[in-house]
Amino acid sequence: EYYLEKPELSPKDVVVTDYRGKVVENLEAVSPAVVSIKLPFGTTMSEETTNPETITLKDSQGNEVEYTPEYSHNSYTMRFSDCLNTSESYKLYVPQDVQNIFGESFGREFTYAFTTTDKKPEFMAIESVKIAGEEFSDLTQVVNGETIDVCVEYANNSDASIESVVSISYYND
């Protein structure tokens, strides 16, 4: 005889993490730069029933947010590569029929809601990298004497100007 753990999930156990690695506490003021949402079911979930087609995050217009799933021993994590929209309400939905690897069903519908702030996060992104005006993706395309043009986009969401220096390094081993 053995005991199978039924999947369980409580709103207080859901972990929303922002781009700084901080756990979100105020669900009415979430940074749009959410990197992950961890759903600790307390058991290993089945990839067949627990996936982006069944567990969804939607905005107020019903648009689904794309994410990459990660499975671990006791949880399911949604990883996001893009920022969410500012000043938007989101709802996470888990259907009752998701199962753990032993076939035990969750048994109830679960929703979790939060709202993003109107402030874009401060972060830097490389907008484009070009050689002689042409986009490139591989350093083997760089030949002796060529100039690499890098366009960097920085989002400053404060009222103060920021004095900063962008440093780009190249390492050839």
Tab-separated table of N, CA and C in Angstrom:
chain	number	residue	atom	x	y	z
A	1	GLU	N	0.848	-1.177	0.000
A	1	GLU	CA	0.000	0.000	0.000
A	1	GLU	C	0.895	1.243	0.000
A	2	TYR	N	0.474	2.218	-0.799
A	2	TYR	CA	1.226	3.476	-0.833
A	2	TYR	C	0.264	4.634	-1.001
A	3	TYR	N	0.738	5.806	-0.651
A	3	TYR	CA	-0.098	7.000	-0.665
A	3	TYR	C	0.322	7.899	-1.817
A	4	LEU	N	-0.645	8.349	-2.633
A	4	LEU	CA	-0.372	9.261	-3.734
A	4	LEU	C	-0.810	10.661	-3.348
A	5	GLU	N	0.090	11.605	-3.497
A	5	GLU	CA	-0.190	13.000	-3.170
A	5	GLU	C	-1.055	13.634	-4.244
A	6	LYS	N	-2.200	14.142	-3.861
A	6	LYS	CA	-3.089	14.840	-4.778
A	6	LYS	C	-2.548	16.263	-4.964
A	7	PRO	N	-2.597	16.794	-6.203
A	7	PRO	CA	-2.142	18.173	-6.411
A	7	PRO	C	-2.961	19.156	-5.597
A	8	GLU	N	-2.283	20.105	-4.948
A	8	GLU	CA	-2.928	21.157	-4.167
A	8	GLU	C	-2.313	22.489	-4.570
A	9	LEU	N	-3.098	23.545	-4.498
A	9	LEU	CA	-2.598	24.871	-4.842
A	9	LEU	C	-3.439	25.914	-4.133
A	10	SER	N	-2.765	26.847	-3.471
A	10	SER	CA	-3.431	27.914	-2.750
A	10	SER	C	-2.897	29.256	-3.256
A	11	PRO	N	-3.728	30.289	-3.346
A	11	PRO	CA	-3.245	31.593	-3.809
A	11	PRO	C	-2.049	32.113	-3.007
A	12	LYS	N	-2.016	31.849	-1.717
A	12	LYS	CA	-0.916	32.336	-0.892
A	12	LYS	C	0.416	31.651	-1.209
A	13	ASP	N	0.356	30.499	-1.883
A	13	ASP	CA	1.575	29.763	-2.211
A	13	ASP	C	2.146	30.100	-3.586
A	14	VAL	N	1.365	30.786	-4.435
A	14	VAL	CA	1.823	31.157	-5.774
A	14	VAL	C	2.939	32.195	-5.631
A	15	VAL	N	4.034	32.011	-6.390
A	15	VAL	CA	5.182	32.912	-6.301
A	15	VAL	C	5.388	33.617	-7.638
A	16	VAL	N	5.161	34.938	-7.643
A	16	VAL	CA	5.394	35.773	-8.820
A	16	VAL	C	6.726	36.486	-8.590
A	17	THR	N	7.654	36.347	-9.542
A	17	THR	CA	8.986	36.939	-9.408
A	17	THR	C	9.226	37.935	-10.523
A	18	ASP	N	9.757	39.123	-10.155
A	18	ASP	CA	10.033	40.146	-11.167
A	18	ASP	C	11.461	40.035	-11.695
A	19	TYR	N	11.820	40.921	-12.619
A	19	TYR	CA	13.121	40.868	-13.296
A	19	TYR	C	14.306	41.100	-12.364
A	20	ARG	N	14.064	41.645	-11.172
A	20	ARG	CA	15.141	41.847	-10.206
A	20	ARG	C	15.296	40.643	-9.283
A	21	GLY	N	14.469	39.637	-9.487
A	21	GLY	CA	14.513	38.449	-8.646
A	21	GLY	C	13.722	38.597	-7.364
A	22	LYS	N	12.924	39.655	-7.263
A	22	LYS	CA	12.135	39.897	-6.060
A	22	LYS	C	10.754	39.265	-6.192
A	23	VAL	N	10.301	38.682	-5.089
A	23	VAL	CA	8.970	38.100	-5.051
A	23	VAL	C	7.960	39.237	-4.907
A	24	VAL	N	6.944	39.216	-5.734
A	24	VAL	CA	5.912	40.249	-5.733
A	24	VAL	C	4.990	40.046	-4.534
A	25	GLU	N	4.770	41.119	-3.782
A	25	GLU	CA	3.898	41.048	-2.604
A	25	GLU	C	2.537	41.685	-2.877
A	26	ASN	N	2.527	42.815	-3.606
A	26	ASN	CA	1.308	43.567	-3.861
A	26	ASN	C	0.764	43.213	-5.239
A	27	LEU	N	-0.304	42.448	-5.291
A	27	LEU	CA	-0.860	41.980	-6.565
A	27	LEU	C	-1.600	43.069	-7.328
A	28	GLU	N	-1.737	44.242	-6.737
A	28	GLU	CA	-2.370	45.382	-7.419
A	28	GLU	C	-1.328	46.293	-8.054
A	29	ALA	N	-0.034	46.012	-7.832
A	29	ALA	CA	1.044	46.854	-8.361
A	29	ALA	C	2.234	45.991	-8.760
A	30	VAL	N	2.019	45.131	-9.739
A	30	VAL	CA	3.044	44.193	-10.206
A	30	VAL	C	3.828	44.834	-11.346
A	31	SER	N	5.153	44.733	-11.295
A	31	SER	CA	5.981	45.225	-12.394
A	31	SER	C	5.617	44.453	-13.657
A	32	PRO	N	5.556	45.139	-14.811
A	32	PRO	CA	5.287	44.416	-16.061
A	32	PRO	C	6.400	43.423	-16.430
A	33	ALA	N	7.553	43.561	-15.777
A	33	ALA	CA	8.686	42.677	-16.069
A	33	ALA	C	8.670	41.449	-15.162
A	34	VAL	N	7.597	40.675	-15.255
A	34	VAL	CA	7.491	39.414	-14.520
A	34	VAL	C	8.319	38.379	-15.277
A	35	VAL	N	9.213	37.698	-14.570
A	35	VAL	CA	9.996	36.656	-15.237
A	35	VAL	C	9.425	35.267	-15.012
A	36	SER	N	8.737	35.076	-13.873
A	36	SER	CA	8.187	33.745	-13.642
A	36	SER	C	7.017	33.778	-12.671
A	37	ILE	N	6.188	32.752	-12.823
A	37	ILE	CA	5.120	32.476	-11.863
A	37	ILE	C	5.253	30.998	-11.512
A	38	LYS	N	5.485	30.729	-10.235
A	38	LYS	CA	5.675	29.351	-9.763
A	38	LYS	C	4.397	28.872	-9.084
A	39	LEU	N	3.923	27.712	-9.518
A	39	LEU	CA	2.722	27.094	-8.964
A	39	LEU	C	3.143	25.835	-8.204
A	40	PRO	N	3.262	25.927	-6.885
A	40	PRO	CA	3.714	24.776	-6.094
A	40	PRO	C	2.567	23.810	-5.792
A	41	PHE	N	2.387	22.837	-6.657
A	41	PHE	CA	1.306	21.861	-6.503
A	41	PHE	C	1.587	20.834	-5.410
A	42	GLY	N	2.835	20.735	-4.971
A	42	GLY	CA	3.183	19.770	-3.937
A	42	GLY	C	3.422	18.374	-4.457
A	43	THR	N	3.429	18.233	-5.780
A	43	THR	CA	3.646	16.941	-6.417
A	43	THR	C	4.133	17.195	-7.845
A	44	THR	N	4.771	16.228	-8.451
A	44	THR	CA	5.247	16.371	-9.825
A	44	THR	C	4.065	16.249	-10.772
A	45	MET	N	3.897	17.270	-11.597
A	45	MET	CA	2.745	17.317	-12.495
A	45	MET	C	3.047	16.644	-13.831
A	46	SER	N	2.012	16.104	-14.453
A	46	SER	CA	2.109	15.453	-15.755
A	46	SER	C	2.253	16.506	-16.849
A	47	GLU	N	3.239	16.344	-17.709
A	47	GLU	CA	3.433	17.274	-18.829
A	47	GLU	C	2.315	17.147	-19.861
A	48	GLU	N	1.650	16.005	-19.907
A	48	GLU	CA	0.546	15.800	-20.858
A	48	GLU	C	-0.675	16.645	-20.501
A	49	THR	N	-0.936	16.803	-19.203
A	49	THR	CA	-2.134	17.550	-18.788
A	49	THR	C	-1.811	18.930	-18.221
A	50	THR	N	-0.571	19.167	-17.875
A	50	THR	CA	-0.157	20.434	-17.270
A	50	THR	C	0.836	21.082	-18.213
A	51	ASN	N	0.365	22.036	-19.018
A	51	ASN	CA	1.199	22.634	-20.057
A	51	ASN	C	0.596	23.982	-20.472
A	52	PRO	N	1.256	24.716	-21.380
A	52	PRO	CA	0.723	26.028	-21.782
A	52	PRO	C	-0.652	26.003	-22.451
A	53	GLU	N	-1.093	24.865	-22.933
A	53	GLU	CA	-2.432	24.784	-23.509
A	53	GLU	C	-3.506	24.691	-22.423
A	54	THR	N	-3.140	24.153	-21.255
A	54	THR	CA	-4.123	23.990	-20.184
A	54	THR	C	-4.008	25.073	-19.114
A	55	ILE	N	-2.806	25.427	-18.730
A	55	ILE	CA	-2.598	26.486	-17.732
A	55	ILE	C	-2.295	27.767	-18.497
A	56	THR	N	-3.170	28.757	-18.352
A	56	THR	CA	-3.049	29.961	-19.164
A	56	THR	C	-2.973	31.223	-18.305
A	57	LEU	N	-2.338	32.250	-18.883
A	57	LEU	CA	-2.351	33.597	-18.326
A	57	LEU	C	-2.909	34.486	-19.418
A	58	LYS	N	-4.008	35.195	-19.097
A	58	LYS	CA	-4.661	36.043	-20.093
A	58	LYS	C	-4.808	37.464	-19.567
A	59	ASP	N	-4.749	38.429	-20.510
A	59	ASP	CA	-4.989	39.819	-20.140
A	59	ASP	C	-6.499	40.081	-20.126
A	60	SER	N	-6.879	41.324	-19.853
A	60	SER	CA	-8.304	41.655	-19.715
A	60	SER	C	-9.100	41.503	-21.009
A	61	GLN	N	-8.397	41.476	-22.164
A	61	GLN	CA	-9.084	41.267	-23.448
A	61	GLN	C	-9.131	39.790	-23.835
A	62	GLY	N	-8.579	38.926	-22.993
A	62	GLY	CA	-8.585	37.496	-23.275
A	62	GLY	C	-7.407	37.015	-24.102
A	63	ASN	N	-6.405	37.883	-24.312
A	63	ASN	CA	-5.210	37.479	-25.058
A	63	ASN	C	-4.300	36.652	-24.169
A	64	GLU	N	-3.900	35.479	-24.661
A	64	GLU	CA	-3.013	34.614	-23.892
A	64	GLU	C	-1.584	35.125	-23.949
A	65	VAL	N	-0.886	35.004	-22.828
A	65	VAL	CA	0.519	35.376	-22.740
A	65	VAL	C	1.350	34.111	-22.944
A	66	GLU	N	2.299	34.182	-23.870
A	66	GLU	CA	3.160	33.022	-24.126
A	66	GLU	C	4.180	32.869	-23.014
A	67	TYR	N	4.485	31.618	-22.712
A	67	TYR	CA	5.505	31.327	-21.703
A	67	TYR	C	6.110	29.960	-21.972
A	68	THR	N	7.232	29.716	-21.315
A	68	THR	CA	7.899	28.417	-21.389
A	68	THR	C	7.679	27.703	-20.056
A	69	PRO	N	7.181	26.467	-20.087
A	69	PRO	CA	6.955	25.750	-18.828
A	69	PRO	C	8.226	25.094	-18.303
A	70	GLU	N	8.319	25.026	-16.986
A	70	GLU	CA	9.393	24.268	-16.325
A	70	GLU	C	8.734	23.365	-15.291
A	71	TYR	N	9.165	22.115	-15.286
A	71	TYR	CA	8.614	21.132	-14.366
A	71	TYR	C	9.675	20.775	-13.340
A	72	SER	N	9.289	20.725	-12.079
A	72	SER	CA	10.212	20.268	-11.050
A	72	SER	C	9.467	19.288	-10.149
A	73	HIS	N	10.148	18.820	-9.138
A	73	HIS	CA	9.602	17.784	-8.261
A	73	HIS	C	8.234	18.155	-7.689
A	74	ASN	N	8.068	19.388	-7.221
A	74	ASN	CA	6.819	19.752	-6.558
A	74	ASN	C	6.082	20.936	-7.175
A	75	SER	N	6.552	21.428	-8.320
A	75	SER	CA	5.922	22.636	-8.849
A	75	SER	C	5.980	22.717	-10.370
A	76	TYR	N	5.197	23.663	-10.871
A	76	TYR	CA	5.138	23.994	-12.299
A	76	TYR	C	5.434	25.487	-12.377
A	77	THR	N	6.414	25.863	-13.202
A	77	THR	CA	6.799	27.267	-13.304
A	77	THR	C	6.581	27.764	-14.724
A	78	MET	N	5.992	28.958	-14.815
A	78	MET	CA	5.768	29.636	-16.090
A	78	MET	C	6.879	30.671	-16.241
A	79	ARG	N	7.725	30.558	-17.285
A	79	ARG	CA	8.827	31.498	-17.529
A	79	ARG	C	8.471	32.392	-18.710
A	80	PHE	N	8.601	33.699	-18.507
A	80	PHE	CA	8.247	34.681	-19.532
A	80	PHE	C	9.502	35.318	-20.105
A	81	SER	N	9.531	35.497	-21.416
A	81	SER	CA	10.686	36.130	-22.063
A	81	SER	C	10.402	37.583	-22.420
A	82	ASP	N	9.136	37.980	-22.446
A	82	ASP	CA	8.763	39.359	-22.761
A	82	ASP	C	8.048	39.987	-21.574
A	83	CYS	N	8.105	41.319	-21.512
A	83	CYS	CA	7.376	42.048	-20.473
A	83	CYS	C	5.878	41.947	-20.721
A	84	LEU	N	5.131	42.001	-19.648
A	84	LEU	CA	3.677	42.088	-19.752
A	84	LEU	C	3.319	43.536	-20.077
A	85	ASN	N	2.082	43.780	-20.437
A	85	ASN	CA	1.630	45.138	-20.729
A	85	ASN	C	1.494	45.939	-19.442
A	86	THR	N	1.707	47.250	-19.544
A	86	THR	CA	1.524	48.124	-18.377
A	86	THR	C	0.037	48.361	-18.142
A	87	SER	N	-0.307	48.666	-16.900
A	87	SER	CA	-1.690	48.988	-16.497
A	87	SER	C	-2.704	47.975	-17.025
A	88	GLU	N	-2.406	46.720	-16.824
A	88	GLU	CA	-3.244	45.645	-17.362
A	88	GLU	C	-3.596	44.656	-16.254
A	89	SER	N	-4.805	44.124	-16.327
A	89	SER	CA	-5.234	43.075	-15.401
A	89	SER	C	-4.984	41.723	-16.053
A	90	TYR	N	-4.437	40.803	-15.280
A	90	TYR	CA	-4.147	39.463	-15.779
A	90	TYR	C	-4.817	38.430	-14.893
A	91	LYS	N	-5.211	37.309	-15.531
A	91	LYS	CA	-5.807	36.216	-14.791
A	91	LYS	C	-5.136	34.904	-15.211
A	92	LEU	N	-4.638	34.190	-14.219
A	92	LEU	CA	-4.039	32.878	-14.430
A	92	LEU	C	-5.136	31.845	-14.175
A	93	TYR	N	-5.219	30.859	-15.036
A	93	TYR	CA	-6.268	29.852	-14.931
A	93	TYR	C	-5.662	28.455	-14.955
A	94	VAL	N	-6.063	27.643	-13.981
A	94	VAL	CA	-5.681	26.226	-13.919
A	94	VAL	C	-6.971	25.423	-13.931
A	95	PRO	N	-7.168	24.554	-14.937
A	95	PRO	CA	-8.401	23.758	-14.984
A	95	PRO	C	-8.371	22.611	-13.975
A	96	GLN	N	-9.542	22.068	-13.689
A	96	GLN	CA	-9.653	21.004	-12.688
A	96	GLN	C	-9.022	19.685	-13.124
A	97	ASP	N	-8.867	19.488	-14.433
A	97	ASP	CA	-8.418	18.174	-14.909
A	97	ASP	C	-6.904	18.037	-15.097
A	98	VAL	N	-6.086	19.023	-14.658
A	98	VAL	CA	-4.641	18.792	-14.696
A	98	VAL	C	-4.318	17.702	-13.683
A	99	GLN	N	-3.287	16.915	-13.997
A	99	GLN	CA	-2.980	15.755	-13.156
A	99	GLN	C	-1.504	15.705	-12.809
A	100	ASN	N	-1.207	14.998	-11.720
A	100	ASN	CA	0.195	14.719	-11.424
A	100	ASN	C	0.619	13.470	-12.201
A	101	ILE	N	1.863	13.080	-12.055
A	101	ILE	CA	2.385	11.950	-12.846
A	101	ILE	C	1.755	10.611	-12.467
A	102	PHE	N	1.009	10.574	-11.364
A	102	PHE	CA	0.336	9.352	-10.940
A	102	PHE	C	-1.125	9.318	-11.371
A	103	GLY	N	-1.570	10.370	-12.108
A	103	GLY	CA	-2.935	10.421	-12.596
A	103	GLY	C	-3.932	11.032	-11.633
A	104	GLU	N	-3.459	11.546	-10.509
A	104	GLU	CA	-4.346	12.201	-9.545
A	104	GLU	C	-4.709	13.582	-10.078
A	105	SER	N	-6.010	13.873	-10.207
A	105	SER	CA	-6.469	15.158	-10.732
A	105	SER	C	-6.448	16.240	-9.667
A	106	PHE	N	-6.263	17.471	-10.135
A	106	PHE	CA	-6.312	18.640	-9.264
A	106	PHE	C	-7.709	18.750	-8.651
A	107	GLY	N	-8.741	18.519	-9.464
A	107	GLY	CA	-10.098	18.386	-8.953
A	107	GLY	C	-10.910	19.660	-8.787
A	108	ARG	N	-10.332	20.815	-9.073
A	108	ARG	CA	-11.098	22.062	-8.989
A	108	ARG	C	-10.446	23.106	-9.888
A	109	GLU	N	-11.230	24.065	-10.325
A	109	GLU	CA	-10.668	25.163	-11.109
A	109	GLU	C	-9.992	26.145	-10.166
A	110	PHE	N	-8.908	26.765	-10.643
A	110	PHE	CA	-8.154	27.712	-9.830
A	110	PHE	C	-7.870	28.949	-10.671
A	111	THR	N	-8.128	30.126	-10.107
A	111	THR	CA	-7.775	31.372	-10.779
A	111	THR	C	-6.956	32.230	-9.827
A	112	TYR	N	-6.104	33.047	-10.418
A	112	TYR	CA	-5.205	33.918	-9.667
A	112	TYR	C	-5.078	35.199	-10.480
A	113	ALA	N	-5.365	36.337	-9.873
A	113	ALA	CA	-5.391	37.590	-10.620
A	113	ALA	C	-4.389	38.592	-10.062
A	114	PHE	N	-3.872	39.438	-10.968
A	114	PHE	CA	-3.004	40.537	-10.563
A	114	PHE	C	-3.069	41.639	-11.615
A	115	THR	N	-2.585	42.830	-11.238
A	115	THR	CA	-2.602	43.993	-12.123
A	115	THR	C	-1.205	44.587	-12.205
A	116	THR	N	-0.777	44.905	-13.422
A	116	THR	CA	0.549	45.503	-13.590
A	116	THR	C	0.473	47.023	-13.415
A	117	THR	N	1.611	47.601	-13.036
A	117	THR	CA	1.701	49.048	-12.849
A	117	THR	C	1.790	49.745	-14.202
A	118	ASP	N	1.729	51.071	-14.160
A	118	ASP	CA	1.857	51.853	-15.391
A	118	ASP	C	3.304	52.201	-15.704
A	119	LYS	N	4.232	51.728	-14.888
A	119	LYS	CA	5.648	52.048	-15.078
A	119	LYS	C	6.387	50.900	-15.746
A	120	LYS	N	7.078	51.244	-16.821
A	120	LYS	CA	7.932	50.248	-17.459
A	120	LYS	C	9.177	50.088	-16.598
A	121	PRO	N	9.706	48.908	-16.513
A	121	PRO	CA	10.908	48.701	-15.707
A	121	PRO	C	12.129	49.331	-16.370
A	122	GLU	N	13.110	49.663	-15.546
A	122	GLU	CA	14.368	50.159	-16.085
A	122	GLU	C	15.228	48.958	-16.426
A	123	PHE	N	15.507	48.807	-17.668
A	123	PHE	CA	16.440	47.774	-18.100
A	123	PHE	C	16.964	48.134	-19.470
A	124	MET	N	18.023	47.501	-19.846
A	124	MET	CA	18.684	47.805	-21.095
A	124	MET	C	18.549	46.612	-22.030
A	125	ALA	N	18.372	46.923	-23.292
A	125	ALA	CA	18.275	45.855	-24.289
A	125	ALA	C	19.080	46.250	-25.516
A	126	ILE	N	19.746	45.290	-26.103
A	126	ILE	CA	20.440	45.551	-27.360
A	126	ILE	C	19.395	45.471	-28.455
A	127	GLU	N	19.159	46.598	-29.083
A	127	GLU	CA	18.116	46.708	-30.100
A	127	GLU	C	18.570	46.077	-31.414
A	128	SER	N	19.821	46.349	-31.809
A	128	SER	CA	20.324	45.762	-33.049
A	128	SER	C	21.850	45.758	-33.054
A	129	VAL	N	22.397	44.842	-33.808
A	129	VAL	CA	23.838	44.756	-34.022
A	129	VAL	C	24.042	44.637	-35.524
A	130	LYS	N	24.849	45.561	-36.063
A	130	LYS	CA	25.019	45.602	-37.519
A	130	LYS	C	26.492	45.717	-37.891
A	131	ILE	N	26.820	45.172	-39.063
A	131	ILE	CA	28.118	45.366	-39.693
A	131	ILE	C	27.820	45.948	-41.061
A	132	ALA	N	28.418	47.111	-41.324
A	132	ALA	CA	28.215	47.803	-42.603
A	132	ALA	C	26.719	47.967	-42.909
A	133	GLY	N	25.932	48.264	-41.867
A	133	GLY	CA	24.508	48.513	-42.051
A	133	GLY	C	23.634	47.286	-42.146
A	134	GLU	N	24.220	46.102	-42.114
A	134	GLU	CA	23.464	44.850	-42.225
A	134	GLU	C	23.441	44.120	-40.879
A	135	GLU	N	22.247	43.633	-40.495
A	135	GLU	CA	22.115	42.853	-39.258
A	135	GLU	C	22.965	41.582	-39.369
A	136	PHE	N	23.553	41.204	-38.237
A	136	PHE	CA	24.287	39.941	-38.236
A	136	PHE	C	24.036	39.221	-36.920
A	137	SER	N	24.267	37.923	-36.934
A	137	SER	CA	23.954	37.117	-35.756
A	137	SER	C	25.097	36.218	-35.318
A	138	ASP	N	26.178	36.208	-36.079
A	138	ASP	CA	27.277	35.299	-35.772
A	138	ASP	C	28.598	36.042	-35.900
A	139	LEU	N	29.456	35.908	-34.902
A	139	LEU	CA	30.731	36.622	-34.914
A	139	LEU	C	31.647	36.165	-36.043
A	140	THR	N	31.368	35.031	-36.670
A	140	THR	CA	32.196	34.610	-37.808
A	140	THR	C	31.986	35.530	-39.003
A	141	GLN	N	30.923	36.350	-38.947
A	141	GLN	CA	30.663	37.300	-40.019
A	141	GLN	C	31.556	38.548	-39.918
A	142	VAL	N	32.221	38.704	-38.790
A	142	VAL	CA	33.094	39.866	-38.584
A	142	VAL	C	34.462	39.552	-39.187
A	143	VAL	N	34.900	40.421	-40.096
A	143	VAL	CA	36.223	40.247	-40.700
A	143	VAL	C	37.122	41.403	-40.271
A	144	ASN	N	38.406	41.214	-40.435
A	144	ASN	CA	39.402	42.196	-40.033
A	144	ASN	C	39.095	43.579	-40.609
A	145	GLY	N	39.072	44.582	-39.717
A	145	GLY	CA	38.883	45.954	-40.147
A	145	GLY	C	37.433	46.422	-40.189
A	146	GLU	N	36.474	45.524	-39.985
A	146	GLU	CA	35.065	45.935	-40.027
A	146	GLU	C	34.654	46.583	-38.712
A	147	THR	N	33.702	47.482	-38.783
A	147	THR	CA	33.162	48.157	-37.610
A	147	THR	C	31.813	47.538	-37.273
A	148	ILE	N	31.621	47.274	-35.988
A	148	ILE	CA	30.346	46.736	-35.513
A	148	ILE	C	29.574	47.897	-34.894
A	149	ASP	N	28.350	48.131	-35.380
A	149	ASP	CA	27.478	49.155	-34.820
A	149	ASP	C	26.460	48.469	-33.919
A	150	VAL	N	26.385	48.941	-32.674
A	150	VAL	CA	25.449	48.375	-31.712
A	150	VAL	C	24.487	49.472	-31.266
A	151	CYS	N	23.193	49.216	-31.376
A	151	CYS	CA	22.169	50.150	-30.921
A	151	CYS	C	21.588	49.597	-29.625
A	152	VAL	N	21.702	50.369	-28.541
A	152	VAL	CA	21.219	49.943	-27.230
A	152	VAL	C	20.024	50.798	-26.845
A	153	GLU	N	18.969	50.159	-26.361
A	153	GLU	CA	17.794	50.880	-25.896
A	153	GLU	C	17.734	50.777	-24.382
A	154	TYR	N	17.606	51.930	-23.724
A	154	TYR	CA	17.527	51.952	-22.268
A	154	TYR	C	16.220	52.602	-21.854
A	155	ALA	N	15.460	51.947	-21.029
A	155	ALA	CA	14.185	52.492	-20.559
A	155	ALA	C	14.387	53.107	-19.184
A	156	ASN	N	14.267	54.422	-19.085
A	156	ASN	CA	14.388	55.138	-17.820
A	156	ASN	C	12.979	55.512	-17.384
A	157	ASN	N	12.489	54.910	-16.321
A	157	ASN	CA	11.119	55.212	-15.900
A	157	ASN	C	11.061	56.209	-14.757
A	158	SER	N	12.190	56.861	-14.466
A	158	SER	CA	12.195	57.861	-13.399
A	158	SER	C	12.108	59.260	-13.995
A	159	ASP	N	11.882	60.243	-13.134
A	159	ASP	CA	11.814	61.630	-13.582
A	159	ASP	C	13.196	62.265	-13.671
A	160	ALA	N	14.208	61.591	-13.179
A	160	ALA	CA	15.563	62.141	-13.166
A	160	ALA	C	16.382	61.567	-14.312
A	161	SER	N	17.294	62.392	-14.829
A	161	SER	CA	18.186	61.870	-15.859
A	161	SER	C	19.207	60.957	-15.189
A	162	ILE	N	19.612	59.985	-15.918
A	162	ILE	CA	20.559	59.018	-15.379
A	162	ILE	C	21.859	59.123	-16.157
A	163	GLU	N	22.935	59.327	-15.437
A	163	GLU	CA	24.244	59.347	-16.081
A	163	GLU	C	24.783	57.922	-16.035
A	164	SER	N	25.010	57.368	-17.191
A	164	SER	CA	25.491	55.997	-17.233
A	164	SER	C	26.368	55.786	-18.452
A	165	VAL	N	27.097	54.718	-18.413
A	165	VAL	CA	27.985	54.343	-19.509
A	165	VAL	C	27.616	52.930	-19.938
A	166	VAL	N	27.483	52.740	-21.225
A	166	VAL	CA	27.216	51.412	-21.758
A	166	VAL	C	28.553	50.791	-22.113
A	167	SER	N	28.787	49.600	-21.630
A	167	SER	CA	30.031	48.901	-21.908
A	167	SER	C	29.702	47.594	-22.602
A	168	ILE	N	30.322	47.386	-23.751
A	168	ILE	CA	30.111	46.148	-24.498
A	168	ILE	C	31.459	45.464	-24.632
A	169	SER	N	31.492	44.197	-24.297
A	169	SER	CA	32.750	43.458	-24.327
A	169	SER	C	32.706	42.362	-25.371
A	170	TYR	N	33.857	42.041	-25.879
A	170	TYR	CA	33.997	40.922	-26.810
A	170	TYR	C	35.129	40.055	-26.279
A	171	TYR	N	34.878	38.794	-26.172
A	171	TYR	CA	35.883	37.863	-25.670
A	171	TYR	C	36.059	36.754	-26.702
A	172	ASN	N	37.293	36.564	-27.098
A	172	ASN	CA	37.592	35.539	-28.082
A	172	ASN	C	38.525	34.531	-27.438
A	173	ASP	N	38.033	33.323	-27.228
A	173	ASP	CA	38.911	32.328	-26.593
A	173	ASP	C	39.520	31.450	-27.580
